[in-house]
Short mmCIF file of C-alpha atoms and ligand atoms in Angstrom, two decimals:
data_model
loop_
_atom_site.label_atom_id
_atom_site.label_comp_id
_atom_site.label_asym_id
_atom_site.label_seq_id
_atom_site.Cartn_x
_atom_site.Cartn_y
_atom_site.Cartn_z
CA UNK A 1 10.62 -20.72 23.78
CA UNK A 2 13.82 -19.61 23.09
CA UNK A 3 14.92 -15.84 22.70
CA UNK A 4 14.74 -15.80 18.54
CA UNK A 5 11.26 -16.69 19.31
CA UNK A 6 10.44 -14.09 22.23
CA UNK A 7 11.84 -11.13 20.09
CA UNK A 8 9.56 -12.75 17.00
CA UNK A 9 6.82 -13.22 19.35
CA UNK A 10 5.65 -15.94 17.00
CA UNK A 11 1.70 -16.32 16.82
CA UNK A 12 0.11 -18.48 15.09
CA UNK A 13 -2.59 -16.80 11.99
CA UNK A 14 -5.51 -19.10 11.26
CA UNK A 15 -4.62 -19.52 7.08
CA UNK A 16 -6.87 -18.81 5.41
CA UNK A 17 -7.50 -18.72 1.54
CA UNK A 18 -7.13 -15.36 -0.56
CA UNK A 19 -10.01 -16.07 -3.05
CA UNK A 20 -12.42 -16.98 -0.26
CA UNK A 21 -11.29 -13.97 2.07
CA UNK A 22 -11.10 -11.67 -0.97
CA UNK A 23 -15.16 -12.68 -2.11
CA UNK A 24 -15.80 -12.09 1.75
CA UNK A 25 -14.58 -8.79 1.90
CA UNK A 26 -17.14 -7.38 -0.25
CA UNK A 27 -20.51 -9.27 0.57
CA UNK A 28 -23.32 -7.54 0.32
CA UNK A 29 -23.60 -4.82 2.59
CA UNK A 30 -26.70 -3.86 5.02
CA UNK A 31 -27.35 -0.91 3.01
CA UNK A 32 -30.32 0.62 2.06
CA UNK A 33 -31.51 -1.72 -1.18
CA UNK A 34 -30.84 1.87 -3.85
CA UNK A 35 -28.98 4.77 -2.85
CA UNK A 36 -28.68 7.51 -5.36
CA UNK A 37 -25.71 10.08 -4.65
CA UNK A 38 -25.78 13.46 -6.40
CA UNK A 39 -21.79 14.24 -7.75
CA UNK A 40 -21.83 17.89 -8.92
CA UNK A 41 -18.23 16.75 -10.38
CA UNK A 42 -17.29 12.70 -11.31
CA UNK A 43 -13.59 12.23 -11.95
CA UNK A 44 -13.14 9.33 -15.00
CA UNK A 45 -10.10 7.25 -13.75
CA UNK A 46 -9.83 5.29 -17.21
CA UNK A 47 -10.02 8.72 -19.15
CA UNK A 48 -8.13 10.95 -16.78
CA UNK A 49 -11.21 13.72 -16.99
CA UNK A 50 -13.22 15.33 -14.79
CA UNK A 51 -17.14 15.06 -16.01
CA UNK A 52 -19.70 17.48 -14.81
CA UNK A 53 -22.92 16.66 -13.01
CA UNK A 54 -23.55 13.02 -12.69
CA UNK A 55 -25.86 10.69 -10.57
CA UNK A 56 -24.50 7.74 -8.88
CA UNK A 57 -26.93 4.53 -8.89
CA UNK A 58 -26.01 1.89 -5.88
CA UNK A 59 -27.78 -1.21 -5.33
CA UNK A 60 -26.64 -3.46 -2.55
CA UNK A 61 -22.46 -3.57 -2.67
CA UNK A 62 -21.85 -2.42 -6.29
CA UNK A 63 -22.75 0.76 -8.69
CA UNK A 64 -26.12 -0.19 -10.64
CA UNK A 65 -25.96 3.06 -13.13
CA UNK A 66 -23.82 6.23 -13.50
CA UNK A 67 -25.88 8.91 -15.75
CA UNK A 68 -25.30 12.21 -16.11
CA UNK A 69 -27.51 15.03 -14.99
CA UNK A 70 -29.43 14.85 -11.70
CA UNK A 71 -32.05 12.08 -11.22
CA UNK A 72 -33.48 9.79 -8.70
CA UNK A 73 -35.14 6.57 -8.49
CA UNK A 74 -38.55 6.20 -6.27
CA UNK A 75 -37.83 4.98 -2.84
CA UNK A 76 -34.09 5.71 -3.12
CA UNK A 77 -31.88 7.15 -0.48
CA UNK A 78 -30.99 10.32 -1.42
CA UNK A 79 -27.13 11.67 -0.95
CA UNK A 80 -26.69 15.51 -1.51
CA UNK A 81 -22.90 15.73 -2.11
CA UNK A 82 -22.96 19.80 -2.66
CA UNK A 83 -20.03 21.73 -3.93
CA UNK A 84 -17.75 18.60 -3.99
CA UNK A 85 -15.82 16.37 -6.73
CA UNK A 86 -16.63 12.48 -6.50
CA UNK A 87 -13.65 9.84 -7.22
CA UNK A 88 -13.11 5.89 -6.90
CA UNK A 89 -12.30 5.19 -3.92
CA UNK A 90 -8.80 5.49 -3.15
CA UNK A 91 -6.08 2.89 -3.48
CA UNK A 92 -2.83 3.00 -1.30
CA UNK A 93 -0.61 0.09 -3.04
CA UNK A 94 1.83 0.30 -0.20
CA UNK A 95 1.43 0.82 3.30
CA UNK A 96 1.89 -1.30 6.57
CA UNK A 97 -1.16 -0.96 8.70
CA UNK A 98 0.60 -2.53 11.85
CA UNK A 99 2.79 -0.28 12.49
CA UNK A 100 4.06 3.59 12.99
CA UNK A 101 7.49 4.83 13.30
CA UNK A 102 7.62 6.91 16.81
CA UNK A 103 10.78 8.19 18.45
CA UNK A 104 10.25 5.17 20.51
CA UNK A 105 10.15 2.66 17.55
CA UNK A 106 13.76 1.20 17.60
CA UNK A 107 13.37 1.23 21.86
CA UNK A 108 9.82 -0.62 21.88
CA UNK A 109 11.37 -3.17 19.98
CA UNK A 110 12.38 -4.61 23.10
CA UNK A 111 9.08 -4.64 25.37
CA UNK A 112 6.45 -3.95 22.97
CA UNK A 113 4.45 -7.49 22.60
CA UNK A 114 2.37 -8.64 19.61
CA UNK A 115 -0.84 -7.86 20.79
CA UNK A 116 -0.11 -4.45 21.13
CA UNK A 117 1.12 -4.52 17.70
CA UNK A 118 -1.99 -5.76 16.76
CA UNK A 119 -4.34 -3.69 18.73
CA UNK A 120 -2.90 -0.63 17.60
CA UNK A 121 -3.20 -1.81 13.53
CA UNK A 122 -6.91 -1.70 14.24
CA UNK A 123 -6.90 2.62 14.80
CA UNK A 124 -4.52 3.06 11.96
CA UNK A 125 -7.17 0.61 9.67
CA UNK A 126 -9.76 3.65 10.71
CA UNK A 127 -7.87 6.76 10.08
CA UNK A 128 -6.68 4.93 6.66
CA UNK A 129 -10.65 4.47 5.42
CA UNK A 130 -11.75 7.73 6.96
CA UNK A 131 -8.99 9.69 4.93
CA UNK A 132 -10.88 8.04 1.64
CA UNK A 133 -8.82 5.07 1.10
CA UNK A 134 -11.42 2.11 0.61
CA UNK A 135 -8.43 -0.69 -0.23
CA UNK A 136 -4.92 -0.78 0.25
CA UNK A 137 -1.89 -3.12 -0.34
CA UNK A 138 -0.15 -4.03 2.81
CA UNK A 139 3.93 -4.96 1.53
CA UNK A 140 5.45 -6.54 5.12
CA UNK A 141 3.84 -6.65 8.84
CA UNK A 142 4.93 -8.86 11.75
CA UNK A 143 3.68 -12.46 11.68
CA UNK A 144 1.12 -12.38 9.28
CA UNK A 145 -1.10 -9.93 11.46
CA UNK A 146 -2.12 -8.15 8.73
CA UNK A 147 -3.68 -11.36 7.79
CA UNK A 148 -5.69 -11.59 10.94
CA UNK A 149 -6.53 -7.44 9.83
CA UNK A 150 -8.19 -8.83 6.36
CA UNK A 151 -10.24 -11.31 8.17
CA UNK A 152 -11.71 -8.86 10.66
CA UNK A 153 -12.32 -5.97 8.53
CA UNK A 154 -14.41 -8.54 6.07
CA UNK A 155 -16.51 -9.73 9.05
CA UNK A 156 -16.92 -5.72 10.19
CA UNK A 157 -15.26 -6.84 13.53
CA UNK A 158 -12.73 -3.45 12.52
CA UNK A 159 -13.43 -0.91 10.16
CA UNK A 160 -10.75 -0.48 7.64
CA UNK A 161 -10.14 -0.64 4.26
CA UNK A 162 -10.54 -3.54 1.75
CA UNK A 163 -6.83 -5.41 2.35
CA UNK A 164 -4.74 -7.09 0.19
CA UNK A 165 -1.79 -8.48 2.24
CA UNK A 166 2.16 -9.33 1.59
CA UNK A 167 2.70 -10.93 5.17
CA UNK A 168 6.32 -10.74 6.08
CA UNK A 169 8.20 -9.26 3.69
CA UNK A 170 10.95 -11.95 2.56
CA UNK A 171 14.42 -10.96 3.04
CA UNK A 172 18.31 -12.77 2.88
CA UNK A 173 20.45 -13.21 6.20
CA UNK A 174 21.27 -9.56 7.00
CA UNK A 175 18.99 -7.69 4.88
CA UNK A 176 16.31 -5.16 5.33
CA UNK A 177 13.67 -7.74 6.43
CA UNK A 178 15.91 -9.31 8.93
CA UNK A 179 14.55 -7.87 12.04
CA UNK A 180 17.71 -9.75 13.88
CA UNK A 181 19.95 -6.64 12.13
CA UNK A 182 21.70 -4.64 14.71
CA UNK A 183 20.89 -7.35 18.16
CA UNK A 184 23.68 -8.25 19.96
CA UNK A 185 24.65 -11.65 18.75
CA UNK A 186 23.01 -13.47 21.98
CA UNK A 187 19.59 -12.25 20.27
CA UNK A 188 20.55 -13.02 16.62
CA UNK A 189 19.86 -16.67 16.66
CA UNK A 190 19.78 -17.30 12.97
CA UNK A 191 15.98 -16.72 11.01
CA UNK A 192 15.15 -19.17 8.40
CA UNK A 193 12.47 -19.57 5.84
CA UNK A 194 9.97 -19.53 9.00
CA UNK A 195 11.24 -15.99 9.93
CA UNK A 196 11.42 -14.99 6.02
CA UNK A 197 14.56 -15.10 5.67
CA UNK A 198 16.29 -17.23 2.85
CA UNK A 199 19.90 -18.11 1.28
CA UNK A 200 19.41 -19.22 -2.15
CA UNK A 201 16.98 -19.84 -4.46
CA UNK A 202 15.28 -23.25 -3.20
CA UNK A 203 14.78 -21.56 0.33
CA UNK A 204 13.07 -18.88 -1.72
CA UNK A 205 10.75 -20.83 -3.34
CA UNK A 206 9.73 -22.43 0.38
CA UNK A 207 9.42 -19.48 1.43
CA UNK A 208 7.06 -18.13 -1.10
CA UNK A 209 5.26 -21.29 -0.39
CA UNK A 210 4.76 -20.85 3.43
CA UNK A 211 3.65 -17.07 2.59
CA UNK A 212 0.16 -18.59 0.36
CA UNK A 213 0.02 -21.22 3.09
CA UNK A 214 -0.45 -18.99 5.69
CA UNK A 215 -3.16 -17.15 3.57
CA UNK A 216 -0.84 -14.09 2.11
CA UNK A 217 -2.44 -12.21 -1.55
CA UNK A 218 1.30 -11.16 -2.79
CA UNK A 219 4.51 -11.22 -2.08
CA UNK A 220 7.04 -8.15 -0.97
CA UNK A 221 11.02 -8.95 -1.21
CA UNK A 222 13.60 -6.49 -0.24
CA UNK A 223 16.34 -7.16 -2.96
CA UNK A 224 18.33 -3.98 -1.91
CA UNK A 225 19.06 -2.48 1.51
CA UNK A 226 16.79 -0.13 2.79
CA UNK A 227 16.75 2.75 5.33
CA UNK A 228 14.75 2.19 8.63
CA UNK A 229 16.90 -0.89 9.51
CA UNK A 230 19.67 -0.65 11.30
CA UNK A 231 22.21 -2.40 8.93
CA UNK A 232 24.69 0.12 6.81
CA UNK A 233 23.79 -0.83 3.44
CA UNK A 234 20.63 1.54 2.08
CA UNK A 235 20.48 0.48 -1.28
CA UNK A 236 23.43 -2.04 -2.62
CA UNK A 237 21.72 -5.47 -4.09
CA UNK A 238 20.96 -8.40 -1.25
CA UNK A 239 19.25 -10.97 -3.74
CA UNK A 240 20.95 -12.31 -6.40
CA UNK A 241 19.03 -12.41 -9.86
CA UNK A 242 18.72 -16.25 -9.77
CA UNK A 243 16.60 -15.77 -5.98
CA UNK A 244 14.42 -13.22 -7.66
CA UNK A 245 13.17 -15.21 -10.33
CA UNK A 246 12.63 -18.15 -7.94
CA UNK A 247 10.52 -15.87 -6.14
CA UNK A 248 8.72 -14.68 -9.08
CA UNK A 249 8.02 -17.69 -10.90
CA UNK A 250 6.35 -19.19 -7.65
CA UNK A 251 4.82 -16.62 -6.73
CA UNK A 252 3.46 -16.25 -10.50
CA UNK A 253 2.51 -19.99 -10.43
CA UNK A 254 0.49 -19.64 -7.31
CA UNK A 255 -1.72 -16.88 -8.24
CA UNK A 256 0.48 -13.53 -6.17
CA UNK A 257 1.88 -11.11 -7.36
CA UNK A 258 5.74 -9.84 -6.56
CA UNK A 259 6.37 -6.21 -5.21
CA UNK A 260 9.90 -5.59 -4.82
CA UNK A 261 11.62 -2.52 -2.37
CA UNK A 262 14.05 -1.34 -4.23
CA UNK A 263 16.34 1.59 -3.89
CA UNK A 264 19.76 1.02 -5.86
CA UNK A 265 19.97 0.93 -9.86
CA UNK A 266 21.23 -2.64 -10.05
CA UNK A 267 18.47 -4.11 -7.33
CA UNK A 268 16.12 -2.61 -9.90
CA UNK A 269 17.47 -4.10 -12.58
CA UNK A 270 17.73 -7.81 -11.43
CA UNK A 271 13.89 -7.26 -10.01
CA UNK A 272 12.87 -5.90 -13.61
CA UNK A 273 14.76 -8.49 -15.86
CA UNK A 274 13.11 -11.43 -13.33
CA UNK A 275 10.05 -10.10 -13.97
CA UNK A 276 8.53 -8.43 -10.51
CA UNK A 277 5.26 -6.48 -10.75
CA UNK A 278 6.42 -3.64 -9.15
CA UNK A 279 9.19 -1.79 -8.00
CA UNK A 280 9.16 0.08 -4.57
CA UNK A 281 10.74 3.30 -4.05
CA UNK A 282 13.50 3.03 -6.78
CA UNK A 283 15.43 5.28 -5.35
CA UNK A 284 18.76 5.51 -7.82
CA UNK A 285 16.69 3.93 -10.95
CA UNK A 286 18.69 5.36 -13.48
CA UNK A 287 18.35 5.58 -17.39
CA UNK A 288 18.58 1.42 -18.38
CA UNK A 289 16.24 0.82 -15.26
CA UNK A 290 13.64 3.04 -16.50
CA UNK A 291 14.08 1.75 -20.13
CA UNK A 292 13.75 -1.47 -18.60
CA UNK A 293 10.63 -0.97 -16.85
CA UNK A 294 8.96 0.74 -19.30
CA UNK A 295 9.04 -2.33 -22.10
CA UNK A 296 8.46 -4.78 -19.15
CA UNK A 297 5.20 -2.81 -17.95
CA UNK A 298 6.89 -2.89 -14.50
CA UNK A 299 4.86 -0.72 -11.94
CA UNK A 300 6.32 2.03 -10.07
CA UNK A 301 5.08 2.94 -6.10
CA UNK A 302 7.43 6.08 -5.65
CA UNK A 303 6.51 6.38 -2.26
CA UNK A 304 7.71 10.30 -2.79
CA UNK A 305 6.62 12.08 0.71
CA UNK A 306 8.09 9.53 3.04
CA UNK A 307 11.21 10.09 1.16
CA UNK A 308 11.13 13.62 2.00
CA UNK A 309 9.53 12.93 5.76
CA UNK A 310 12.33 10.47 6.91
CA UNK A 311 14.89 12.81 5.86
CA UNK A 312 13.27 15.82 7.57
CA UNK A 313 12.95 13.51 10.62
CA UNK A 314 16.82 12.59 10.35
CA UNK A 315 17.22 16.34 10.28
CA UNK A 316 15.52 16.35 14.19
CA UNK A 317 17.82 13.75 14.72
CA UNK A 318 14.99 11.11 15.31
CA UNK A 319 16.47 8.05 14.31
CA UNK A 320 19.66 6.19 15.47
CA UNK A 321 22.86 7.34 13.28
CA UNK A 322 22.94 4.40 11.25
CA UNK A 323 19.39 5.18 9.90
CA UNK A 324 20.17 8.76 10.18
CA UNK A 325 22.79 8.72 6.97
CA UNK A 326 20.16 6.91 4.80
CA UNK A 327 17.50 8.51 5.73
CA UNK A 328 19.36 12.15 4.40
CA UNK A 329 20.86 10.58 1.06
CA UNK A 330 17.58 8.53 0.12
CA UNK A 331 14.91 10.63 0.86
CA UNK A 332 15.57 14.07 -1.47
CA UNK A 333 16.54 11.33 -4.37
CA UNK A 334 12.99 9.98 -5.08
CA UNK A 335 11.34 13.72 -6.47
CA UNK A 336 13.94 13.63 -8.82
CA UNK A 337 13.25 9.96 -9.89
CA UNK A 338 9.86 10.24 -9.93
CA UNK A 339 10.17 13.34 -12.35
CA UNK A 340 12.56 11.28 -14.50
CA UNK A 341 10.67 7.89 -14.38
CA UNK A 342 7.68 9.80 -15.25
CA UNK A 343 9.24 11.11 -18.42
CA UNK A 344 10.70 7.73 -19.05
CA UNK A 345 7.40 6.33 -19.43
CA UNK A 346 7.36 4.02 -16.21
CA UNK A 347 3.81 3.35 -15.64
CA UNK A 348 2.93 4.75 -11.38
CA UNK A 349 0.60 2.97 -9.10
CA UNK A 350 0.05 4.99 -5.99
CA UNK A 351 1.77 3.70 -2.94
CA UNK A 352 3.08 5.93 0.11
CA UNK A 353 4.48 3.51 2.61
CA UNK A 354 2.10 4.61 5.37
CA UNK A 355 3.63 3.63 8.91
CA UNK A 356 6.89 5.14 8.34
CA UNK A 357 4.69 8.72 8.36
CA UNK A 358 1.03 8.51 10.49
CA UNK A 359 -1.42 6.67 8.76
CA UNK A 360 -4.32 8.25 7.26
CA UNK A 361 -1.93 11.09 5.81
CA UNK A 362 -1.92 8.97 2.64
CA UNK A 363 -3.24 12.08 0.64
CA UNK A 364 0.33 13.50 1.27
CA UNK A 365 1.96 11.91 -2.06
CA UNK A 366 -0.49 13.87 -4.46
CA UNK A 367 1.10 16.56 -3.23
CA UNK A 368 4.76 15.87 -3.59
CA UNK A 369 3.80 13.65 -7.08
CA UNK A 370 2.46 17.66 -8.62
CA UNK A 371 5.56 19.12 -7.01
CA UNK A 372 7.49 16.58 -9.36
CA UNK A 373 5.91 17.65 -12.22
CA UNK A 374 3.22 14.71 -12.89
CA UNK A 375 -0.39 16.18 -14.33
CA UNK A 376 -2.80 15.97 -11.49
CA UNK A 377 -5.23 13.89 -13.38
CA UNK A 378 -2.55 10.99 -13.49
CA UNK A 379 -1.60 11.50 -9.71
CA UNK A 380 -5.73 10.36 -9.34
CA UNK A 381 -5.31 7.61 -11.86
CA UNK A 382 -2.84 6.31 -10.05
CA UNK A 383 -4.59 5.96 -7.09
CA UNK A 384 -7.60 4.75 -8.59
CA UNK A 385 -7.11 2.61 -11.78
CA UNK A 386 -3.52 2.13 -11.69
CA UNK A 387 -3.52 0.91 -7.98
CA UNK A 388 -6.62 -1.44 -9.25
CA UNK A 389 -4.58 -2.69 -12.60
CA UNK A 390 -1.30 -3.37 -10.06
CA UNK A 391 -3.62 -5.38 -7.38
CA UNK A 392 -4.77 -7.36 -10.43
CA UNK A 393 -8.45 -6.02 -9.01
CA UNK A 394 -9.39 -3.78 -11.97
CA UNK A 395 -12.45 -5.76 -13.19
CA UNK A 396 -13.97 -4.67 -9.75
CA UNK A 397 -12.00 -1.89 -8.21
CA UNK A 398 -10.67 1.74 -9.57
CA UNK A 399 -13.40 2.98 -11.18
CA UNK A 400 -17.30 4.44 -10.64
CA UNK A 401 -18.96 1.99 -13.46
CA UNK A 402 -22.03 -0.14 -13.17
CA UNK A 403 -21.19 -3.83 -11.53
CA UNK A 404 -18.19 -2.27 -9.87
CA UNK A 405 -18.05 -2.81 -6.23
CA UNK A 406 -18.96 0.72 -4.59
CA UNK A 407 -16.18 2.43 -3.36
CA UNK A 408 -16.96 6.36 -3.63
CA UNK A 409 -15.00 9.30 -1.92
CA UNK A 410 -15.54 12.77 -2.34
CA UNK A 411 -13.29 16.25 -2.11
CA UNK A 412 -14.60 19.75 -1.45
CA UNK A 413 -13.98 21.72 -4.47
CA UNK A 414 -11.90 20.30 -7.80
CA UNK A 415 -8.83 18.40 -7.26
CA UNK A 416 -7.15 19.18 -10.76
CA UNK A 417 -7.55 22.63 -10.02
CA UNK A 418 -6.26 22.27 -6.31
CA UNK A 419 -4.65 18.97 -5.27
CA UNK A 420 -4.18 20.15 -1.43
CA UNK A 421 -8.28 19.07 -1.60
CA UNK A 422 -7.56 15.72 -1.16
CA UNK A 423 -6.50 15.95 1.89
CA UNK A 424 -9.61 16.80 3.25
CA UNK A 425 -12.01 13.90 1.97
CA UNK A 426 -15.76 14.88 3.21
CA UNK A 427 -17.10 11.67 2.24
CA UNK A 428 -15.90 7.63 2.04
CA UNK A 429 -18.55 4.80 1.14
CA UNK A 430 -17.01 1.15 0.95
CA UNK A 431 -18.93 -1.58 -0.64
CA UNK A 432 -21.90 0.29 -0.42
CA UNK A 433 -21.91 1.20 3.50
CA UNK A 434 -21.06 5.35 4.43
CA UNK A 435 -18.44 5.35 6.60
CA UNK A 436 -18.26 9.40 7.00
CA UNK A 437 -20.59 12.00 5.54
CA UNK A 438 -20.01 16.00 6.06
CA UNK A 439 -16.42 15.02 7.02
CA UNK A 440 -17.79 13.21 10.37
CA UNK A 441 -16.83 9.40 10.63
CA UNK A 442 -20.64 7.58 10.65
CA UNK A 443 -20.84 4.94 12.90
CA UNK A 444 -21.51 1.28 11.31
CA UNK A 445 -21.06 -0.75 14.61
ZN1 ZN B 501 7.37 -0.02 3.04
#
C-alpha cells in the first residue's frame, strides 16, 4: 500500500443499490399494530399553518388518519403529547455524519484511522435523531462510510436517522474535496477518479459512475473553493461549466440528484445554468444568481449558523491561518444572502452542514434563518416539505398525511410564536418506532 493509500485509508463498502436500501430503511417497524398520539397543536408543512387539536392515527410504519379533535381507536396505544406542537419529522439536507471539526481535526488527520472515523459517525447518527431529525442528506464523507451508516441504521444495527448519502464529494486536482491540499508533496501522490478527483469532463462522468456503483443516492461537487481546506482559494470557480453539466446529465440519467457547494457568484452561476438541484452555501450569490435560480427552481441549503460558528471559531483562533481568513470573510456573508435570496424568490431547503458545528445542534439554523428575516412558518417548511421536495422523497416524507411514512417530532410550546423551542424536541418517532418520549432517548435495542 503505498502512502496516497495509507492517508485515504481506502476500505472497501459492500455496494449496494439505493432503491433496495432506500425500501429497507423504512420496513415495517415492531410497533404496536395502532398508536394514536394526541397533538394539542399540528403544524401543516404544505400550508405553512399551525392547526389546533388533532389526533394522529399510526398503523405499522406509516400515518393511517389525521382528524381533528381528540379521539381514539379501541386497543390503541395511547400517546399524551401535553402542552406541545407536533411537526414532520425533521429534514437536515446537508450534514456529514462522519465527522466533527475539533481543535484537533487538521492534527488527527495524520493518526486518526478509518475505523475510528466510522465508530464515532455512529454517536453523531444518535444525537442527530434524538434532536428530531428523522432523515437527513449526507453531501461528502470519507470512503463511502456513510454508505456503510445507511445500511446499518436500516437493519437497526445504529440508531440514526433515515440517510440519503452523496459519498465522497467529487472535486478537481486542488480543490476543496482534494484531501491531498496542503501535504507535503511526498504525501500528495496524485488522486484520480478513484479518490474523486477529476480533470475534465469524461473523468467526471466516471466518476459519477463509480459514485452509483458503489451504492451513493446523489451526488455533491465542490465547483468553488471552500473554507475548511487548507488551500487559499474560498470561493473562486474550480469546475468549468462544461464538467458541471457532465456531472449533471449523468447523474440525472442515473436516477441522483446534484448538490453543488458553492460560495462565489460565478461557481453559482455555472452550477445553475448546468442545471444542479441545489446550491450549497452560496455565499456571494449576487443579483443574476438569484434571478437565475429562481426561474430554474434551483434549491438553496444556506447553511446560515455554521457560517456564523466558523467565523466565531476563527475569532478563538481555532483553525490554521489559511482557514482562519475564510472562515472571517465567508461566514458573516451568508445572513445577508439568505435575507436577499429570500426576497429574490430562491426556493430554501433546510441544510446546516452538521460536522463543521456538533451534531445534533441542527435546530441552530431556525434560529439564525428568523434573525434573517424569513417567516418562521417557512423556516419549518423548509425543513419538512422543502427538504422532502429537494430529496425527491415528498410522496413519502415531509408531511403528517395518511400513507406517509411516520416520522413525528414534537416541541414544548408553539414554534411560530418562539422558534428557540425547537431546540428542545421532547419527542422523535421514526417509521413508527419512539425513539425519545418526555425528552428521554427510549431505548429500541
Ligand atoms: Zn458541507
Amino acid at each position: 500500500m503505498n502512502l496516497m493509500d495509507a492517508l485515504r485509508r481506502t476500505t472497501i463498502v459492500a455496494a449496494c443499490l439505493p432503491v433496495a436500501i432506500a425500501l429497507a430503511q423504512d420496513a415495517p417497524s415492531p410497533a404496536p399494530a395502532v398508536t394514536v398520539i394526541h397533538c394539542p397543536n399540528l403544524f401543516d408543512s404544505i400550508a405553512g399553518k399551525m392547526l389546533g387539536p388533532t389526533t394522529v392515527f399510526i398503523s405499522g410504519n406509516k400515518f393511517d388518519k389525521v382528524e381533528p379533535g381528540t379521539q381514539t381507536a379501541p386497543g390503541a396505544t395511547v400517546i399524551e403529547l401535553t402542552g406541545a406542537t407536533c411537526l414532520p419529522g425533521l429534514i437536515d439536507d446537508h450534514v456529514h455524519l462522519d465527522d466533527q471539526f475539533g481543535k484537533n481535526t487538521y492534527a488527527e488527520a495524520a493518526h486518526v484511522n478509518f475505523a475510528d472515523e466510522v465508530l464515532r459517525s455512529t454517536l453523531y447518527a444518535r444525537r442527530t435523531l434524538l434532536a428530531g431529525f428523522t432523515t437527513v442528506r449526507n453531501v461528502g464523507d470519507t470512503n463511502y462510510d456513510t454508505v456503510a451508516l445507511r445500511k446499518a441504521v436500516a437493519e437497526g444495527t445504529v440508531v440514526g436517522p433515515r440517510i440519503f448519502t452523496a459519498g465522497p464529494a467529487i472535486s478537481t486536482t486542488g480543490g476543496h474535496a482534494d484531501h491531498t491540499n496542503g501535504l507535503s508533496m511526498d504525501l500528495q501522490g496524485d488522486p484520480g477518479p478513484m479518490q474523486s478527483i477529476f480533470n475534465g469532463p469524461d473523468e467526471a462522468r466516471k466518476v459519477v459512475r463509480l459514485h452509483y456503483k458503489e451504492g451513493a443516492d446523489l451526488i455533491k461537487a465542490m465547483p468553488s473553493g471552500g473554507v475548511m481546506d487548507l488551500g487559499t482559494n474560498g470561493s473562486g470557480p474550480q469546475m468549468t461549466e462544461e464538467e458541471i453539466r457532465a456531472i449533471v446529465e449523468t447523474a440525472h440519467d442515473y436516477g441522483m440528484k446534484v448538490a453543488v457547494h458553492a460560495h462565489g457568484a460565478e461557481a453559482i452561476r455555472r452550477s445553475v445554468i448546468a442545471g444542479v438541484d441545489s446550491v450549497e452555501h452560496g455565499t456571494f450569490m449576487d443579483d443574476a444568481d438569484i434571478k437565475l435560480m429562481k426561474e430554474h427552481g434551483t434549491f438553496y441549503c444556506p447553511t446560515v449558523y455554521t457560517g456564523q460558528f466558523v467565523a466565531e471559531q476563527a475569532k478563538k483562533g481555532a483553525y490554521p491561518p489559511a482557514v482562519t481568513k475564510k472562515a472571517l470573510e465567508v461566514g458573516p456573508q451568508i445572513i445577508k444572502t439568505v435575507s436577499r435570496a429570500y426576497q429574490g424568490g430562491v426556493k430554501f431547503a433546510y441544510g446546516t452542514d452538521a460536522g463543521v458545528y456538533p451534531h445534533g445542534q441542527n435546530w441552530e439554523d431556525f434560529i439564525y434563518l428568523v434573525k434573517a428575516g424569513l417567516p418562521p412558518a417557512y423556516t419549518l417548511q423548509m425543513a419538512t416539505i422543502n427538504a422532502a421536495q429537494l430529496l425527491g422523497h415528498d410522496d413519502e416524507l415531509g408531511v403528517v398525511a395518511p400513507g406517509k411514512l411516520a416520522d413525528l417530532v414534537a416541541v414544548p410550546g408553539n414554534p411560530l410564536d418562539d422558534i428557540t423551542v425547537m431546540s428542545k424536541v421532547s419527542f422523535v418517532m421514526k417509521a413508527g418506532v419512539v425513539y425519545k418520549r418526555d425528552s428521554q432517548e427510549v431505548l429500541t435495542q
